[in-house]
Coordinates of C-alpha atoms in Angstrom, one line a residue:
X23 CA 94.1 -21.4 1.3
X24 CA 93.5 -24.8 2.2
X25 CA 92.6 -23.5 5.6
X26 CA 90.1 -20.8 4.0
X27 CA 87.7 -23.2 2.0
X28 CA 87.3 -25.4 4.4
X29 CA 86.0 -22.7 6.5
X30 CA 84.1 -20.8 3.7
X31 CA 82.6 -24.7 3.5
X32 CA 82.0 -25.0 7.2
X33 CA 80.1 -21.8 7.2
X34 CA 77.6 -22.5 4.2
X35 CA 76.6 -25.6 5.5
X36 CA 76.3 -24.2 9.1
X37 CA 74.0 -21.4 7.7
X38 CA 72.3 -24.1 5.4
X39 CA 71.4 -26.0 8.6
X40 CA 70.3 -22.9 10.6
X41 CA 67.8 -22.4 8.0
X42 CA 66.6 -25.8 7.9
X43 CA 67.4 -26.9 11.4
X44 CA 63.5 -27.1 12.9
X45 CA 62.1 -28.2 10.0
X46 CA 64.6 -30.8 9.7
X47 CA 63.8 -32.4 13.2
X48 CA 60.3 -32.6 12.7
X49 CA 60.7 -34.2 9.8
X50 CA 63.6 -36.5 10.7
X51 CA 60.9 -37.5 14.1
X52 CA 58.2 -38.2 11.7
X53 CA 60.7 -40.2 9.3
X54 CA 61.5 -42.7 12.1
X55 CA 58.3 -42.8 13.2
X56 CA 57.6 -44.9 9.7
X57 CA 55.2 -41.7 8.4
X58 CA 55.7 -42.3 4.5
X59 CA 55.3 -38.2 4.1
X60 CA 58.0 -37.6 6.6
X61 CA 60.4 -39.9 4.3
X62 CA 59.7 -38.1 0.9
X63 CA 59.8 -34.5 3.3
X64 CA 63.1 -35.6 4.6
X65 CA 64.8 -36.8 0.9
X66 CA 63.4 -33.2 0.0
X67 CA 65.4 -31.3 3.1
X68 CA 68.3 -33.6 2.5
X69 CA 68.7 -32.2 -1.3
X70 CA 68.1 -28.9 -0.8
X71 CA 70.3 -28.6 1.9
X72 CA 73.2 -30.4 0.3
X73 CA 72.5 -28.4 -3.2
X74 CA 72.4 -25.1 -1.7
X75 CA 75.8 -25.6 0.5
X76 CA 77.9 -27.2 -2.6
X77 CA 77.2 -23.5 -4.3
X78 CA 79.6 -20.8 -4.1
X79 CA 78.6 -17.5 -2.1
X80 CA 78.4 -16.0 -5.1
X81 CA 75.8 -17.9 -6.7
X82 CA 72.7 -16.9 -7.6
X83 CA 70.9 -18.2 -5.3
X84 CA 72.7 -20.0 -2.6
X85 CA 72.2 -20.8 1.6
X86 CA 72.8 -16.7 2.7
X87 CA 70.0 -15.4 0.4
X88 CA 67.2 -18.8 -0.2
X89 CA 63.7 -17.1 0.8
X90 CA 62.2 -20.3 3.3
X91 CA 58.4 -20.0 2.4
X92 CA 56.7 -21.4 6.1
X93 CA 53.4 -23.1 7.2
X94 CA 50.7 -20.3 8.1
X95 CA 50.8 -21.5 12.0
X96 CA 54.6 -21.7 11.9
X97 CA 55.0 -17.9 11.2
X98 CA 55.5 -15.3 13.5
X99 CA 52.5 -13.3 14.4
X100 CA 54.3 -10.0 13.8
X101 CA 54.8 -12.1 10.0
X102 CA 51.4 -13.2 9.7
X103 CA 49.6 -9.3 10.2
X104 CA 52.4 -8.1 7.5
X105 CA 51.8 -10.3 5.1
X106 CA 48.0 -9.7 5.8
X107 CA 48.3 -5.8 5.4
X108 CA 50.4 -6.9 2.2
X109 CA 47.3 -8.2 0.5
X110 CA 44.9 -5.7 1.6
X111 CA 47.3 -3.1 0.0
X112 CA 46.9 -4.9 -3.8
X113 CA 43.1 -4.4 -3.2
X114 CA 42.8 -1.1 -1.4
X115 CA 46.1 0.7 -2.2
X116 CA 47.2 -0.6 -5.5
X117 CA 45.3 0.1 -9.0
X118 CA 44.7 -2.1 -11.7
X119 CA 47.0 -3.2 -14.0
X120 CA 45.4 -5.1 -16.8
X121 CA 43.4 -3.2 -19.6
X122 CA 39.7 -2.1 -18.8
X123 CA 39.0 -3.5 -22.6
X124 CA 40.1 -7.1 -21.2
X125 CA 39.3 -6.8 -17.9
X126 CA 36.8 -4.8 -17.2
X127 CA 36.0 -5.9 -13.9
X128 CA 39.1 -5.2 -11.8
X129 CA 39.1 -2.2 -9.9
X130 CA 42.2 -3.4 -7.8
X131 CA 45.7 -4.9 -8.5
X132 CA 45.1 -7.7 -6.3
X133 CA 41.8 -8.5 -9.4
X134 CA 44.7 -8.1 -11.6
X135 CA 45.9 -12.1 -10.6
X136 CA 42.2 -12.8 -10.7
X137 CA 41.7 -11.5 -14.4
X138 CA 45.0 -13.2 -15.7
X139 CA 43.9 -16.5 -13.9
X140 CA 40.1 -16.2 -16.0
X141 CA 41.6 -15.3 -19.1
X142 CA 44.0 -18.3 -19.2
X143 CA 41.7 -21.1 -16.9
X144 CA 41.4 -23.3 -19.8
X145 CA 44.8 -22.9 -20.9
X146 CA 46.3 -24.3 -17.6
X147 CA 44.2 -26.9 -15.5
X148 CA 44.2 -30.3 -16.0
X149 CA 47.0 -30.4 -18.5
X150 CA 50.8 -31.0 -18.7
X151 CA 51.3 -27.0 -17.9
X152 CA 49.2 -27.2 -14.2
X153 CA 51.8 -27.5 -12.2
X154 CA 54.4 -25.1 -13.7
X155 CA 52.0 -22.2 -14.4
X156 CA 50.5 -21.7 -10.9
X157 CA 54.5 -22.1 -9.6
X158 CA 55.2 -19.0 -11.9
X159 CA 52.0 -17.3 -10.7
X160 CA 52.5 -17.7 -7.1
X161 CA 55.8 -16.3 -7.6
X162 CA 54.7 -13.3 -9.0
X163 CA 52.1 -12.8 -6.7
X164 CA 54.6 -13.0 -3.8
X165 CA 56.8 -10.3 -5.8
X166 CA 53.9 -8.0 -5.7
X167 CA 53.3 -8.4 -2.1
X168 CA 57.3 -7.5 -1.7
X169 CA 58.1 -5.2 -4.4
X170 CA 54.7 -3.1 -4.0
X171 CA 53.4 -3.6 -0.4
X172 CA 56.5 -3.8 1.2
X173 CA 56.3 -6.8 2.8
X174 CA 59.3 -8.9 4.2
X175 CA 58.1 -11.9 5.6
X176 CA 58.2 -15.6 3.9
X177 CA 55.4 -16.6 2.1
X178 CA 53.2 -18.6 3.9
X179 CA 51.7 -22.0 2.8
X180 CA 49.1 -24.3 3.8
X181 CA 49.4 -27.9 5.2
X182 CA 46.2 -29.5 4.8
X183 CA 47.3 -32.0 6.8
X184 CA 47.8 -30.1 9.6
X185 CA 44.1 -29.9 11.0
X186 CA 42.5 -32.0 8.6
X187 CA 40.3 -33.2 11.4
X188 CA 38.6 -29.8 11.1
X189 CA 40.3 -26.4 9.2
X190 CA 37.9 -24.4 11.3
X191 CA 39.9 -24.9 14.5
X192 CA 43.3 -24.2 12.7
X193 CA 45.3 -21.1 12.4
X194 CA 44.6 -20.7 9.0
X195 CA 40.7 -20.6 9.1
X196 CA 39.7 -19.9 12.6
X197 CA 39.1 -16.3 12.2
X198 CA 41.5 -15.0 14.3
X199 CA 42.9 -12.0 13.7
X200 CA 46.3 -13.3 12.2
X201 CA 43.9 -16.0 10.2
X202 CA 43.3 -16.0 6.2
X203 CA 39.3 -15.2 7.7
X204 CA 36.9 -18.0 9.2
X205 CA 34.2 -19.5 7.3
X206 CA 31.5 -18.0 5.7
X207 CA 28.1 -17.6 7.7
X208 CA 26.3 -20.3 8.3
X209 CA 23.6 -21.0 5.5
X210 CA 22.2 -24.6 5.3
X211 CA 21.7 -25.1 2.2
X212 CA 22.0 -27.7 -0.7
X213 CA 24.5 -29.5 -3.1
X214 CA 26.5 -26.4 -5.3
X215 CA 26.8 -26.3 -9.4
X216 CA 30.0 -26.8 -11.0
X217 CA 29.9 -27.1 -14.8
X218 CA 33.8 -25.5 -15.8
X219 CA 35.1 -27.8 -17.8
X220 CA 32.4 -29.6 -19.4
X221 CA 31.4 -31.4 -16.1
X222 CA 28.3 -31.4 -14.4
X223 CA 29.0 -31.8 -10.8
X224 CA 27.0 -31.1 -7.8
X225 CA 29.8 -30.5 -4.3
X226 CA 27.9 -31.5 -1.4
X227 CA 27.1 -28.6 1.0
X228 CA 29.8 -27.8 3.9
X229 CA 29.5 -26.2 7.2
X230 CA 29.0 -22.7 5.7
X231 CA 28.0 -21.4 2.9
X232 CA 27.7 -17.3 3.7
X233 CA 30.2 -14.1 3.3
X234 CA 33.0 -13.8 5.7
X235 CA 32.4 -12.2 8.6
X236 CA 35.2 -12.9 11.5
X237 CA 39.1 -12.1 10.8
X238 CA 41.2 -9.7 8.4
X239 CA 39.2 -9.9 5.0
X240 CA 35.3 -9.4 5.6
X241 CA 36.1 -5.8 4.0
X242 CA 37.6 -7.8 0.9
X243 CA 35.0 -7.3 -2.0
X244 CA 35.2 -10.0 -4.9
X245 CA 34.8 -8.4 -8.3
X246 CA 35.2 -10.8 -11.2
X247 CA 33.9 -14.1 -11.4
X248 CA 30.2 -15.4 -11.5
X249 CA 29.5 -17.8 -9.4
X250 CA 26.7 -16.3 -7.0
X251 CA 26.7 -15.8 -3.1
X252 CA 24.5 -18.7 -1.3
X253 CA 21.7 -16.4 0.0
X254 CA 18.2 -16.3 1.9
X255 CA 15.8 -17.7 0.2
X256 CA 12.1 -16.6 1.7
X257 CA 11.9 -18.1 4.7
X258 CA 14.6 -21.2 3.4
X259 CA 17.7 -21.5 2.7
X260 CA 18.6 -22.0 -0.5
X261 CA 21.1 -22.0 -2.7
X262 CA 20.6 -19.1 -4.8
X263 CA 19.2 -19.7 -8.6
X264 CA 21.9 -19.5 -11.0
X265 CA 22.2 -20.6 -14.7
X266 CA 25.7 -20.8 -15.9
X267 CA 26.7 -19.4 -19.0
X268 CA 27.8 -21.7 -21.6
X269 CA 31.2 -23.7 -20.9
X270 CA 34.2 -22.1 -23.3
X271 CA 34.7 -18.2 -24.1
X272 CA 31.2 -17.0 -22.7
X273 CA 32.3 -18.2 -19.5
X274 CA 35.5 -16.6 -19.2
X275 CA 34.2 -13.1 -21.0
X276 CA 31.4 -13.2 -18.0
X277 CA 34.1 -13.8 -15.7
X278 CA 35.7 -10.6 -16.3
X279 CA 33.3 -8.4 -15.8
X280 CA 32.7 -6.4 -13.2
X281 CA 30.8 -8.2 -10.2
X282 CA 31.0 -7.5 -6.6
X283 CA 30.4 -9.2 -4.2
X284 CA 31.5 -10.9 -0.9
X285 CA 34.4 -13.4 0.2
X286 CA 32.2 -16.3 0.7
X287 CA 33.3 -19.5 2.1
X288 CA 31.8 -23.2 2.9
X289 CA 34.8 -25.1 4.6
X290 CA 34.1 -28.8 4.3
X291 CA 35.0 -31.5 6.7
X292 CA 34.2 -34.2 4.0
X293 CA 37.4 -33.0 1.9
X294 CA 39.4 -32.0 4.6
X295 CA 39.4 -35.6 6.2
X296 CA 40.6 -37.2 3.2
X297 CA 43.6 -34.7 3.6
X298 CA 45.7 -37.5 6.0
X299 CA 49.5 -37.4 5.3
X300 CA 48.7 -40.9 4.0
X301 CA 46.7 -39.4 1.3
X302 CA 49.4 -36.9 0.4
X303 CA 52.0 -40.1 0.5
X304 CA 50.2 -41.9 -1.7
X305 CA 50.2 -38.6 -4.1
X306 CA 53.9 -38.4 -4.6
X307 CA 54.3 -41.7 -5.0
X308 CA 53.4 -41.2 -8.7
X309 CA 57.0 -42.7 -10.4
X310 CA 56.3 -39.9 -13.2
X311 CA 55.1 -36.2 -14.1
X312 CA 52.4 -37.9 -16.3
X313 CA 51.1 -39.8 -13.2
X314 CA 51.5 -36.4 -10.6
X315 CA 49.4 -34.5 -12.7
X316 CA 46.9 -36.7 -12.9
X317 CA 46.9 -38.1 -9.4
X318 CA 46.4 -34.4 -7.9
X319 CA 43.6 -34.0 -9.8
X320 CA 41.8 -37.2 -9.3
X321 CA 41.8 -38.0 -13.2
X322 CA 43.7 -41.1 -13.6
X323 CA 42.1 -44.0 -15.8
X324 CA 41.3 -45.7 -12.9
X325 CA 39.8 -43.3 -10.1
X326 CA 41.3 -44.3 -7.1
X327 CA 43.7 -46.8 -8.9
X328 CA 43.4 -50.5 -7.4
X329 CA 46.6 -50.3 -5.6
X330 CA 45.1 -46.8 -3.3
X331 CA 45.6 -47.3 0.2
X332 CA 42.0 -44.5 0.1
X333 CA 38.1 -45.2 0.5
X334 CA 37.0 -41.9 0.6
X335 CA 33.2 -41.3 1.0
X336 CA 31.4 -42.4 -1.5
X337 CA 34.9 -43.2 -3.6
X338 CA 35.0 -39.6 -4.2
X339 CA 38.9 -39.3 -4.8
X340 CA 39.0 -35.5 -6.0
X341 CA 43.1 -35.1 -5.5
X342 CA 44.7 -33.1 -3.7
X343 CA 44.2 -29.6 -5.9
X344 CA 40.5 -30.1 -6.2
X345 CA 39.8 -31.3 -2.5
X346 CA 42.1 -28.6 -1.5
X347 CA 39.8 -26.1 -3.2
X348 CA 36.7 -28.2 -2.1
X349 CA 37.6 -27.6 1.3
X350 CA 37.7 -24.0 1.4
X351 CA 34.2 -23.8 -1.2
X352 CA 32.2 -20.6 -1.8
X353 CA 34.3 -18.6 -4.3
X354 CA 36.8 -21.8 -4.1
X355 CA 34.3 -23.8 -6.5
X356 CA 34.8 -22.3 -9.2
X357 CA 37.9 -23.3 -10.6
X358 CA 37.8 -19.7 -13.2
X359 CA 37.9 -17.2 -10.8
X360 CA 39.2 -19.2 -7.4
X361 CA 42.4 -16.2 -7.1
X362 CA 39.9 -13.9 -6.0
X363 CA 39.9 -15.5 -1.7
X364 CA 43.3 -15.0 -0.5
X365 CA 43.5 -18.0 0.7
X366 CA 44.1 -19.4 -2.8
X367 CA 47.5 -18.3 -2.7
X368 CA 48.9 -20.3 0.7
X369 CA 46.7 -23.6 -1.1
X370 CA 48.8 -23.1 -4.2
X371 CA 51.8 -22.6 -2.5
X372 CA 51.5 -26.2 -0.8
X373 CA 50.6 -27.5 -4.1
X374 CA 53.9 -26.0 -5.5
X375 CA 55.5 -27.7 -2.1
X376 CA 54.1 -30.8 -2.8
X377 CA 55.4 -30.6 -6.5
X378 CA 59.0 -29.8 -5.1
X379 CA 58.9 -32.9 -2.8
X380 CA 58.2 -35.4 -5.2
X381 CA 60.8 -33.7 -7.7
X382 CA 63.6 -33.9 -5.0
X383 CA 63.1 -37.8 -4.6
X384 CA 65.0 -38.3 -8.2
X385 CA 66.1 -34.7 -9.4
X386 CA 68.2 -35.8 -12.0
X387 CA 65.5 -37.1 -13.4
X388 CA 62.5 -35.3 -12.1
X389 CA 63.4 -31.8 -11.9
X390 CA 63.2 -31.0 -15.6
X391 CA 60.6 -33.7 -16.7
X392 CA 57.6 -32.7 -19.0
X393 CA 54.9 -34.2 -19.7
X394 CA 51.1 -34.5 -20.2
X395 CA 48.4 -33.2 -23.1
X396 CA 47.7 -29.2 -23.9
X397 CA 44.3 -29.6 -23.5
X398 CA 42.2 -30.3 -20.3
X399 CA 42.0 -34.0 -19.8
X400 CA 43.6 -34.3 -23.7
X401 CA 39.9 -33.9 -24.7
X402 CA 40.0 -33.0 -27.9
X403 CA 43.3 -35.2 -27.6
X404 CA 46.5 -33.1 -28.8
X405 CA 50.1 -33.6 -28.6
X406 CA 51.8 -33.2 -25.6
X407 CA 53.8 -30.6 -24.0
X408 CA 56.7 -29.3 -25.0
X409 CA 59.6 -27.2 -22.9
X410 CA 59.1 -24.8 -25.4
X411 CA 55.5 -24.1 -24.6
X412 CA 54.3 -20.4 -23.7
X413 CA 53.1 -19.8 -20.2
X414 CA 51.1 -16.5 -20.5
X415 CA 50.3 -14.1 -17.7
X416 CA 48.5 -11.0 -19.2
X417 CA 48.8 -7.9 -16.9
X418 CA 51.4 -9.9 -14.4
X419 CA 54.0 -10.3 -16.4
X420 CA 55.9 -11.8 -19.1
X421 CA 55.4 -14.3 -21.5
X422 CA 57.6 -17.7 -20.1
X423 CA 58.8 -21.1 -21.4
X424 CA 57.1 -24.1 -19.8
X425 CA 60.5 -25.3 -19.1
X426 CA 61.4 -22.1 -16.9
X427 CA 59.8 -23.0 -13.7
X428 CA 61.1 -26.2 -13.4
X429 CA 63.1 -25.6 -10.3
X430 CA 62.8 -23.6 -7.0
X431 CA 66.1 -22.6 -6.5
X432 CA 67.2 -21.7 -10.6
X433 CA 66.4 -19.2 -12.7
X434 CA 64.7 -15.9 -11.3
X435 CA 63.5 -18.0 -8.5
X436 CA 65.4 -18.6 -5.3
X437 CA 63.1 -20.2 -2.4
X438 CA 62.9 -23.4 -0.3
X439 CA 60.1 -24.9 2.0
X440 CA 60.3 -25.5 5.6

């Protein structure tokens, strides 16, 4: 017997390891090399790994059945075109889901994330719920690739860091083929509108501005939303006159209806350099939830606190979220109906990543930890969070409790990062 466990223990760990194994030494090489993000990535490796082997076979969710979600350019390219065809079959194979009288916009199931996201935008940004809402969503966004396109593959994420000299020349944007689709056209043009939320910000143009028109989605038509195309302008280039509905329920009620138009992008190497591993160190080292969500979004009291390591341009310290979305631009600037670019889904992923990293540097304590204001930036102030809090979905799925999502590898949920 004795004989028996001990093997039963040898082979969980063995299998834990081959699923971790190349991850592992990159991270371990980056660890020595004194990169701060290497550290908190290798703590994270260290947990799972030792979590996942302690469990019985049996378990839930153990080391034989973990789903690894990988990096975009770490996937195989025979994983990269399925998971493509996955998300063209929620918008050209699959039909709606959510009712025409709430969403009568989507024509398509993958509009069916985009509606739910509208209908519940002020509900989840910028408050204590941020982080374990989107985790949710993403999940169910990934079981609708598997259970309803057929697709196999891990889900994919993106590492900001990874060509945050320039996205365009990365796997993810370059336009390829096996890419999430290049840049949009390029339009020069001005500064671009954002007033969600009660601000009144203008993002400073990137390096496109135009629909899609190299890689897998320049057939992908955008249906809900309102935030206009940049177009043409006789003779200039302008952006495109637009007056935003008011902030609150006109917004989201014009965001649902039906709008089509093209995937339009406006990658920007102003937020992208900011994106250093350095910048996502100094992220997780927030010591609690209170300070995460905030930090990610660039809305603590003090913006960057006096202790940042950052000068960004113009001390413009958006977080990683916002800069994330700020990078990609076009559709990506409007924070209602940002679901509708694919490319949403591998940003949130790495924010979900990001999340799981700086939970796995104190788990007992971090894992289950709650905190923050039910309203965006606590204006009106409220109360705070509670585990009990609803996490609604609409058409996706079932009503949840905030403290569901808490971990990765619990609950219905059974996936790690690489």
């Amino acid at each position: 017997m004795k004989f028996l466990a001990s093997l039963l223990a040898t082979l969980i760990l063995s299998s834990c390891h081959s699923v971790l194994a190349a991850p592992v030494d990159e991270v371990a090489s980056n660890a020595k090399n004194g990169d701060s993000f290497g550290q908190l990535e290798a703590k994270y490796r260290k947990y799972v790994k030792e979590t996942l082997a302690s469990r019985s076979p049996y378990a839930k969710c153990n080391s034989k059945n973990v789903l690894v979600r990988k990096e975009w350019g770490s996937m195989k390219k025979q994983d990269q075109l399925e998971y493509i065809k996955a998300v063209k079959c929620l918008y050209s194979q699959r039909p709606p889901r959510s009712s025409p009288q709430v969403v009568p916009g989507a024509r398509n199931r993958f509009d069916d994330f985009q509606g739910a996201h509208i209908q519940q935008t002020f509900n989840v940004h910028f408050n204590g719920v941020f982080l374990a809402w989107h985790r949710h969503f993403v999940w169910l966004y990934e079981r609708a690739l598997r259970d309803e396109c057929g697709y196999k593959g891990p889900t994919p994420y993106w590492d900001w860091t990874r060509h945050a000299d320039d996205p365009r020349k990365g796997p993810v944007f370059d336009g390829s083929e096996t890419s999430m689709g290049g840049n949009g056209e390029s339009i020069p043009h001005g500064p671009i509108p954002q007033t969600a939320f009660g601000g009144n910000l203008q993002i400073p143009p990137g390096t496109g501005g135009g629909c899609v028109k190299e890689g897998p989605f320049t057939d992908h038509t955008v249906n809900l939303g309102i935030n206009p195309i940049i177009l043409p302008v006789g003779g200039d280039i302008l952006t495109s006159a637009w007056t935003p509905p008011p902030n609150g329920t006109a917004l989201l009620q014009a965001s649902l209806a039906y709008n089509p138009r093209c995937l339009f992008r406006d990658i920007s190497l102003r937020y992208s350099n900011l994106m250093t591993r350095k910048y996502v160190a100094y992220m997780l080292a927030c010591p609690d939830a209170l300070c995460l969500l905030q930090r990610v979004d660039g809305w603590e009291s003090t913006n960057p606190p006096p202790s940042s390591p950052l000068d960004p341009p113009g001390g413009d310290n958006p977080g990683v979220h916002t800069a994330g979305h700020f990078i990609i631009g076009g559709l990506q600037i409007d924070p209602v109906a940002s679901p509708g670019d694919p490319a949403f889904y591998l940003h949130h992923a790495q924010m979900d990543r990001v999340w799981t990293i700086w939970q796995a540097q104190d788990p007992a304590k971090r894992t289950y930890e709650i905190s923050g204001p039910r309203n965006p930036f606590n204006s009106p102030p409220t109360d705070p969070v509670t585990p009990d809090d609803p996490l609604v979905y609409g058409a996706l799925g079932d009503t949840i409790r905030l403290r569901d999502p808490a971990s990765p590898i619990d609950g219905v949920y059974c996936y790690i990062y690489e």
